[in-house]
Short mmCIF file of C-alpha atoms in Angstrom, two decimals:
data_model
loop_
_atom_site.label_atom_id
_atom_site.label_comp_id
_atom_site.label_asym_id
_atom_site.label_seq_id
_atom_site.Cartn_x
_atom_site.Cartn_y
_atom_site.Cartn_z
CA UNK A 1 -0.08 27.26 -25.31
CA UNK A 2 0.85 23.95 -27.46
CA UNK A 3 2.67 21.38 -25.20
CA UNK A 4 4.70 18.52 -26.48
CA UNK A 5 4.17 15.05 -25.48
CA UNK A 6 6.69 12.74 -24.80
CA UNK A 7 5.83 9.09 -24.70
CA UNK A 8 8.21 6.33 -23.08
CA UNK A 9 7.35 2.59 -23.03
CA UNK A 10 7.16 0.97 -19.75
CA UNK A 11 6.39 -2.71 -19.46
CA UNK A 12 4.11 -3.11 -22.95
CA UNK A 13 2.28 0.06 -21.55
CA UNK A 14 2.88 3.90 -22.65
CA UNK A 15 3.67 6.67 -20.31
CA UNK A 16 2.73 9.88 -21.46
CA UNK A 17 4.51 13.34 -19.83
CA UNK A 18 5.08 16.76 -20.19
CA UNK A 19 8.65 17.52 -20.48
CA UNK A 20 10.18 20.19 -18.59
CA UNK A 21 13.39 21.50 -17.35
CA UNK A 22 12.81 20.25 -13.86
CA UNK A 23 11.03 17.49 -11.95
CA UNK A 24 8.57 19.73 -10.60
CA UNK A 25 7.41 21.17 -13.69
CA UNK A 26 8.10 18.10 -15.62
CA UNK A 27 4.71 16.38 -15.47
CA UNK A 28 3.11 12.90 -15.76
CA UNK A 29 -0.48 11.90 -17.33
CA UNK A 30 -1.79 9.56 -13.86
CA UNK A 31 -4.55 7.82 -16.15
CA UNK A 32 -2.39 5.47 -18.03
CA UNK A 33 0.10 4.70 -15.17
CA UNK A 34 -3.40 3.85 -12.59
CA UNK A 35 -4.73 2.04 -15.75
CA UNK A 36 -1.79 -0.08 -16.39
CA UNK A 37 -0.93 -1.05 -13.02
CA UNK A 38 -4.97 -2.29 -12.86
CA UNK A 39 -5.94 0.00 -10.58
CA UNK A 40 -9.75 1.76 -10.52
CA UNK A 41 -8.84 5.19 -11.83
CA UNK A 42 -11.84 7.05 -10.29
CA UNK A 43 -10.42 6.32 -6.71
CA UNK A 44 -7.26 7.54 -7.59
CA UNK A 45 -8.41 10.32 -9.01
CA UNK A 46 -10.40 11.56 -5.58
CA UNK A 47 -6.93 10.42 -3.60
CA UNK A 48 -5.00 12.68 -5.69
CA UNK A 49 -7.26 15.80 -5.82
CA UNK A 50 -8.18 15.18 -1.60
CA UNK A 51 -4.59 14.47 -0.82
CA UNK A 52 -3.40 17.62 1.19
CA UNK A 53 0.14 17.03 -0.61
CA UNK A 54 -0.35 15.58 -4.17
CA UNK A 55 -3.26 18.09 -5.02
CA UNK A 56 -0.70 21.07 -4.83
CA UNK A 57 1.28 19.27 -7.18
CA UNK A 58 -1.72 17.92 -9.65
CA UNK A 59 -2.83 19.96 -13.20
CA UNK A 60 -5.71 19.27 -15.39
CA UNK A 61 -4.65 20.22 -18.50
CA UNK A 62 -7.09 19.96 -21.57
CA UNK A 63 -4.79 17.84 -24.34
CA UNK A 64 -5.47 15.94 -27.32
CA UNK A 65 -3.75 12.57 -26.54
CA UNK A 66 -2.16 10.02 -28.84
CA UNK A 67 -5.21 8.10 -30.75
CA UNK A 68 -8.08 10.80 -29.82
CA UNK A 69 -9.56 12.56 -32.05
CA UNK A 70 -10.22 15.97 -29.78
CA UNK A 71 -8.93 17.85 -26.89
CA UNK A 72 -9.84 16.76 -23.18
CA UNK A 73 -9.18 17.72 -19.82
CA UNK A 74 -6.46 15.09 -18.30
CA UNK A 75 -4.79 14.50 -14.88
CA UNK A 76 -1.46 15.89 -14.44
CA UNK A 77 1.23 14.64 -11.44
CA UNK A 78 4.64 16.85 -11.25
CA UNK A 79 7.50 14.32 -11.38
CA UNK A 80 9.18 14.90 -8.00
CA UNK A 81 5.76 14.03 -6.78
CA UNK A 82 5.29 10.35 -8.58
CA UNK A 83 7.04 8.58 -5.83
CA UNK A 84 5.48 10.19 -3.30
CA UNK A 85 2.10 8.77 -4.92
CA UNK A 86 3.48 5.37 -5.37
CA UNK A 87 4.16 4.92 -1.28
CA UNK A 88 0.71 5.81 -1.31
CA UNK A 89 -0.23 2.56 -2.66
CA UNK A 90 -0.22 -1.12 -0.16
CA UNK A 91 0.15 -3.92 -2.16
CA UNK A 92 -0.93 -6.06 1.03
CA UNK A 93 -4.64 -4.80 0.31
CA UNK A 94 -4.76 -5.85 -2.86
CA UNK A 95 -6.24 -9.35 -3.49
CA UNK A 96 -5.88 -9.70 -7.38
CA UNK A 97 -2.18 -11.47 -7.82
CA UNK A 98 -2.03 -9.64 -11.42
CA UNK A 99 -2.85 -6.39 -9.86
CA UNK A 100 -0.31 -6.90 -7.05
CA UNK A 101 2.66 -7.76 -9.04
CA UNK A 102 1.86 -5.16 -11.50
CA UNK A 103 2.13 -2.35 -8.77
CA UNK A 104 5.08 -3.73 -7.52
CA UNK A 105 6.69 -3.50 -10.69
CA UNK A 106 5.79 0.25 -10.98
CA UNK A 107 6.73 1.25 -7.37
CA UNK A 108 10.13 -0.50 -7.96
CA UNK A 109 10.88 1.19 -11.23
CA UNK A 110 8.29 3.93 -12.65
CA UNK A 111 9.64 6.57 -11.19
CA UNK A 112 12.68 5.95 -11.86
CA UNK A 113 12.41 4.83 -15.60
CA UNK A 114 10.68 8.70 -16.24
CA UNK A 115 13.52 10.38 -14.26
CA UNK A 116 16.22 9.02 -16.30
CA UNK A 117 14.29 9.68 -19.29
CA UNK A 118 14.16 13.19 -18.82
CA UNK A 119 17.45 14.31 -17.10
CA UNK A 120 19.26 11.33 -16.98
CA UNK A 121 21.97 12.78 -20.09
CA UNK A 122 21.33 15.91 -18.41
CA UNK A 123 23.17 14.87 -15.19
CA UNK A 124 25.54 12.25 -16.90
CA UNK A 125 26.82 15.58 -19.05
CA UNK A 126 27.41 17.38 -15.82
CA UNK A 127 30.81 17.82 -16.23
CA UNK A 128 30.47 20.76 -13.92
CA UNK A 129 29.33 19.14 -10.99
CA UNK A 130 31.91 17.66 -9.02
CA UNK A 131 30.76 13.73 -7.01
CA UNK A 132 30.42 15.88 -4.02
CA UNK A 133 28.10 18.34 -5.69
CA UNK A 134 26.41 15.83 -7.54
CA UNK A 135 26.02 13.68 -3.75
CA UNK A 136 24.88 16.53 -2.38
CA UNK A 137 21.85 17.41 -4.75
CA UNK A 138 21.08 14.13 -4.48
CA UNK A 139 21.18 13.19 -1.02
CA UNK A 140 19.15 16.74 -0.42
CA UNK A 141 16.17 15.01 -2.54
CA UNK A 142 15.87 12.11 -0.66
CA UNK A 143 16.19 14.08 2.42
CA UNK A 144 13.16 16.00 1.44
CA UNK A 145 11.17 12.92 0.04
CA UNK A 146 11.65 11.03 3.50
CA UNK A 147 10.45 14.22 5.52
CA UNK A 148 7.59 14.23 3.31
CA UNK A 149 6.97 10.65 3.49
CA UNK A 150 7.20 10.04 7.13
CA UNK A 151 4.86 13.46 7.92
CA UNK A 152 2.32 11.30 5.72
CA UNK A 153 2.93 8.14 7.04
CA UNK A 154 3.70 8.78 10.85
CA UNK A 155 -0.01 9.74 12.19
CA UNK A 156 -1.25 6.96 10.04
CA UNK A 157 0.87 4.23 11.91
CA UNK A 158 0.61 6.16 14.77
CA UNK A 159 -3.44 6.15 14.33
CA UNK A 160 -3.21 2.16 13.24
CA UNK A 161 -1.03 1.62 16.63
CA UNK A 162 -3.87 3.00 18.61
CA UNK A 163 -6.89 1.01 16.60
CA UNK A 164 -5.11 -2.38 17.10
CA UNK A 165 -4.86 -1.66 20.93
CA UNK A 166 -8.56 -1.01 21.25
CA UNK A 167 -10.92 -0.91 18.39
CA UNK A 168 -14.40 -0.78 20.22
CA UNK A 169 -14.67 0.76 23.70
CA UNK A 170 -18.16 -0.55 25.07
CA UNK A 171 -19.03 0.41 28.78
CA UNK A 172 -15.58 0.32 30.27
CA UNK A 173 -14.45 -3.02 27.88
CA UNK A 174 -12.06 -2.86 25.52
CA UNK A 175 -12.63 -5.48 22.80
CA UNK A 176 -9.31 -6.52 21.18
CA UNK A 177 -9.77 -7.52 17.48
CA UNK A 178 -5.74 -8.53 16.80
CA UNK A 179 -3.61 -10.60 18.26
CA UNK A 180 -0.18 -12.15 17.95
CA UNK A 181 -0.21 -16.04 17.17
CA UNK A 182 0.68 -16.76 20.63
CA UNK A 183 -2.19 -14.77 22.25
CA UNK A 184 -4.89 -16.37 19.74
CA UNK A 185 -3.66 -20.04 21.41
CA UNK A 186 -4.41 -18.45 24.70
CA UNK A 187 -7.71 -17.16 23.70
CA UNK A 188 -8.83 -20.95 22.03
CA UNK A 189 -7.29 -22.96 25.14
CA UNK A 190 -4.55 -24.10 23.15
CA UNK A 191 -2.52 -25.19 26.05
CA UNK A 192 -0.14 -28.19 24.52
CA UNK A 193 2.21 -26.57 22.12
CA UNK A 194 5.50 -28.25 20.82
CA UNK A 195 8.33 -26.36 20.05
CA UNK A 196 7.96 -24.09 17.02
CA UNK A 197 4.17 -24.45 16.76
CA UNK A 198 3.16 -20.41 17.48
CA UNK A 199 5.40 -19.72 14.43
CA UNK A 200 3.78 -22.49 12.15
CA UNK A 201 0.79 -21.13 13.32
CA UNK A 202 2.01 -17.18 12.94
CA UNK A 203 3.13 -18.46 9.18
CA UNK A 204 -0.04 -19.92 9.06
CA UNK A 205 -2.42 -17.05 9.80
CA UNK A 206 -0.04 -14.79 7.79
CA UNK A 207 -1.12 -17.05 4.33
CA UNK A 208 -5.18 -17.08 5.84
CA UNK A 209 -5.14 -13.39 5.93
CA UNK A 210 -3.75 -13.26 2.89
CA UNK A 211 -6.29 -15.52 1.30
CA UNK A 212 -9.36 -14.02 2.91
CA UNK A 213 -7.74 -10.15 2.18
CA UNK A 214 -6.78 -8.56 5.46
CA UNK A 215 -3.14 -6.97 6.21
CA UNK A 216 -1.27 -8.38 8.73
CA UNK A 217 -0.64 -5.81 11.21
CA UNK A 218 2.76 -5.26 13.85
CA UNK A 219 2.78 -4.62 17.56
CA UNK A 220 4.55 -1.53 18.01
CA UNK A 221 7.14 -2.63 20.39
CA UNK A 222 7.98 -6.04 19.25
CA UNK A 223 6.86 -5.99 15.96
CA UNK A 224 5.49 -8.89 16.21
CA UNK A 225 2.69 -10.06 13.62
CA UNK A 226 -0.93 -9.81 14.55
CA UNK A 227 -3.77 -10.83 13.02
CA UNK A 228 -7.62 -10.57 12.56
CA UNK A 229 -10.14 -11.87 14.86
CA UNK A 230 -12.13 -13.13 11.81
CA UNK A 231 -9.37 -14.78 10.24
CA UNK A 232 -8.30 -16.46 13.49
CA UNK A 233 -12.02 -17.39 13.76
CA UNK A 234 -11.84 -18.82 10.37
CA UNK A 235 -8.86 -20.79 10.83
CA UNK A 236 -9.30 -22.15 14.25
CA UNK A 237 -12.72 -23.26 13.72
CA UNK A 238 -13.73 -24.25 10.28
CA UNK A 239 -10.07 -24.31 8.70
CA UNK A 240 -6.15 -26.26 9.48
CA UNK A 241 -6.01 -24.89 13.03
CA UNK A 242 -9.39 -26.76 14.27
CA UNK A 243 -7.26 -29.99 15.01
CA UNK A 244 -5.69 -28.15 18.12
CA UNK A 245 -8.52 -27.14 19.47
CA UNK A 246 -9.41 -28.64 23.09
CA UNK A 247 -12.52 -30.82 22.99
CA UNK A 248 -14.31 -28.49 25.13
CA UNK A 249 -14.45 -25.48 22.70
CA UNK A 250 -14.39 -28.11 19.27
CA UNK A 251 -18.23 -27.97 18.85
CA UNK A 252 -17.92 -24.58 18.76
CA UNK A 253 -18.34 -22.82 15.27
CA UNK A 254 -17.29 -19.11 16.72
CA UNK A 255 -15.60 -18.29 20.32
CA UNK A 256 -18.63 -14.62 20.67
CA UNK A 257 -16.45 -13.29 17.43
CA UNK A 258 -18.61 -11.69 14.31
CA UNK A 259 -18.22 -12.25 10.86
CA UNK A 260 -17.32 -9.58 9.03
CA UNK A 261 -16.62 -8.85 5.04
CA UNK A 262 -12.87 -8.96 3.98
CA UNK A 263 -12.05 -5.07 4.31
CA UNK A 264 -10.18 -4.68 0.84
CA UNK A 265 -13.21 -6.11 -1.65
CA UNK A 266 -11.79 -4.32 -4.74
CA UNK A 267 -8.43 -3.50 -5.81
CA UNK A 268 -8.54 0.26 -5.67
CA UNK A 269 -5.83 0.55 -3.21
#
């Protein structure tokens, strides 16, 4: 069966599709859009054919493409799915400042851009649809996109929750690897604080895990900010924060904490 391709420019890059009389069989070639944004295509490739969600909405349809010279199997996503995908992606792992922007860019607009594209006229021309009518189908597709999203996201938090409360259980000892600003001072015997300085220093560990690639994490109650053990290692004893330290603990290069590598190496999100 011959199927049309409908390119849209996005942002100096092309997005190829599938047209089709609805978003779910309205579909979206994933290499260019991964490509563009600067991702590593192969892991999003696994993520989308693993992904107990996206893989029931993902087709590999064999299609000669713009500039090829021969027909090959390409990766499908169905349209009400691209979103979905998108939240998928943390821009707080990803060190490259390029890269970053670039995916912000697409969450904030992608899907968006290829909705209107497609059914935009078709829902401006709906003189048959009353506001409520038209409300209604739309507030019924962000209801089901947030059940979706939070049955995806939930046990992750609530699995992240858990791993910040106790990451390493040896022998009855629970070995803590984040902590708020605040605690960290405790833990180095920073005793003489002035007013304001566990938020300098909170700001401060927020740009340091930024720098050496870690996420900065939230306590579940407060939501406070918490960081890594490594990066409050780094910046307590080698970096800014060594100043405060008491002289008893100063000659130390590491307070019994292990180096580790930064956990997001490559920008595959």
């Amino acid at each position: 069966m011959s199927k049309q391709l409908t390119t849209i420019d996005f942002h100096g890059s092309k997005l190829i599709a599938i047209a089709g009389d609805r978003p779910e069989n309205t579909l979206v070639a994933m290499k260019p859009i991964v490509e563009g944004m600067g991702l590593d295509w192969t892991y999003q490739s696994r993520k989308l054919q693993s992904h107990p969600v996206l893989s029931t909405c993902v087709a590999i349809t064999a299609i000669q493409m713009e500039g090829d010279d021969q027909v090959r199997d390409h990766t499908f996503l169905a349209l009400n799915r691209l979103n979905f995908w998108l939240a998928t992606i943390h821009p707080d792992r990803i060190k490259d400042d390029g890269v970053r922007q670039a995916v912000i860019v697409y969450q904030t607009e992608l899907a968006d851009v290829a909705f209107n594209h497609f059914f935009g006229k078709a829902i401006s021309a709906g003189a048959h649809l009353n506001a409520q009518q038209t409300g209604g189908i739309v507030k019924a597709g962000l209801g089901k996109l947030k059940r979706e999203l939070l049955a995806e996201l939930v046990p992750q938090f609530t699995a992240l929750a858990e791993e910040l409360r106790t990451i390493h259980r040896p022998v009855g000892v629970a070995v803590v690897t984040h902590r708020t600003a605040k605690r960290w001072l405790d833990h180095y015997g920073i005793t003489k604080r002035p007013k304001g300085l566990a938020l300098r220093i909170s700001n401060a560990l927020a740009r340091q895990s930024n720098r050496m690639g870690y996420a900065v994490s939230y306590t579940a109650e407060e939501e406070k900010r918490t960081f890594h053990e490594v990066v409050a290692n780094a910046y307590f004893t080698v970096g800014a924060g060594r100043h405060l330290l008491p002289k008893s603990v100063k000659g130390q290069k590491e307070m019994r904490l292990e180096a580790a590598q930064p956990p997001f190496a490559k920008a595959s999100a």
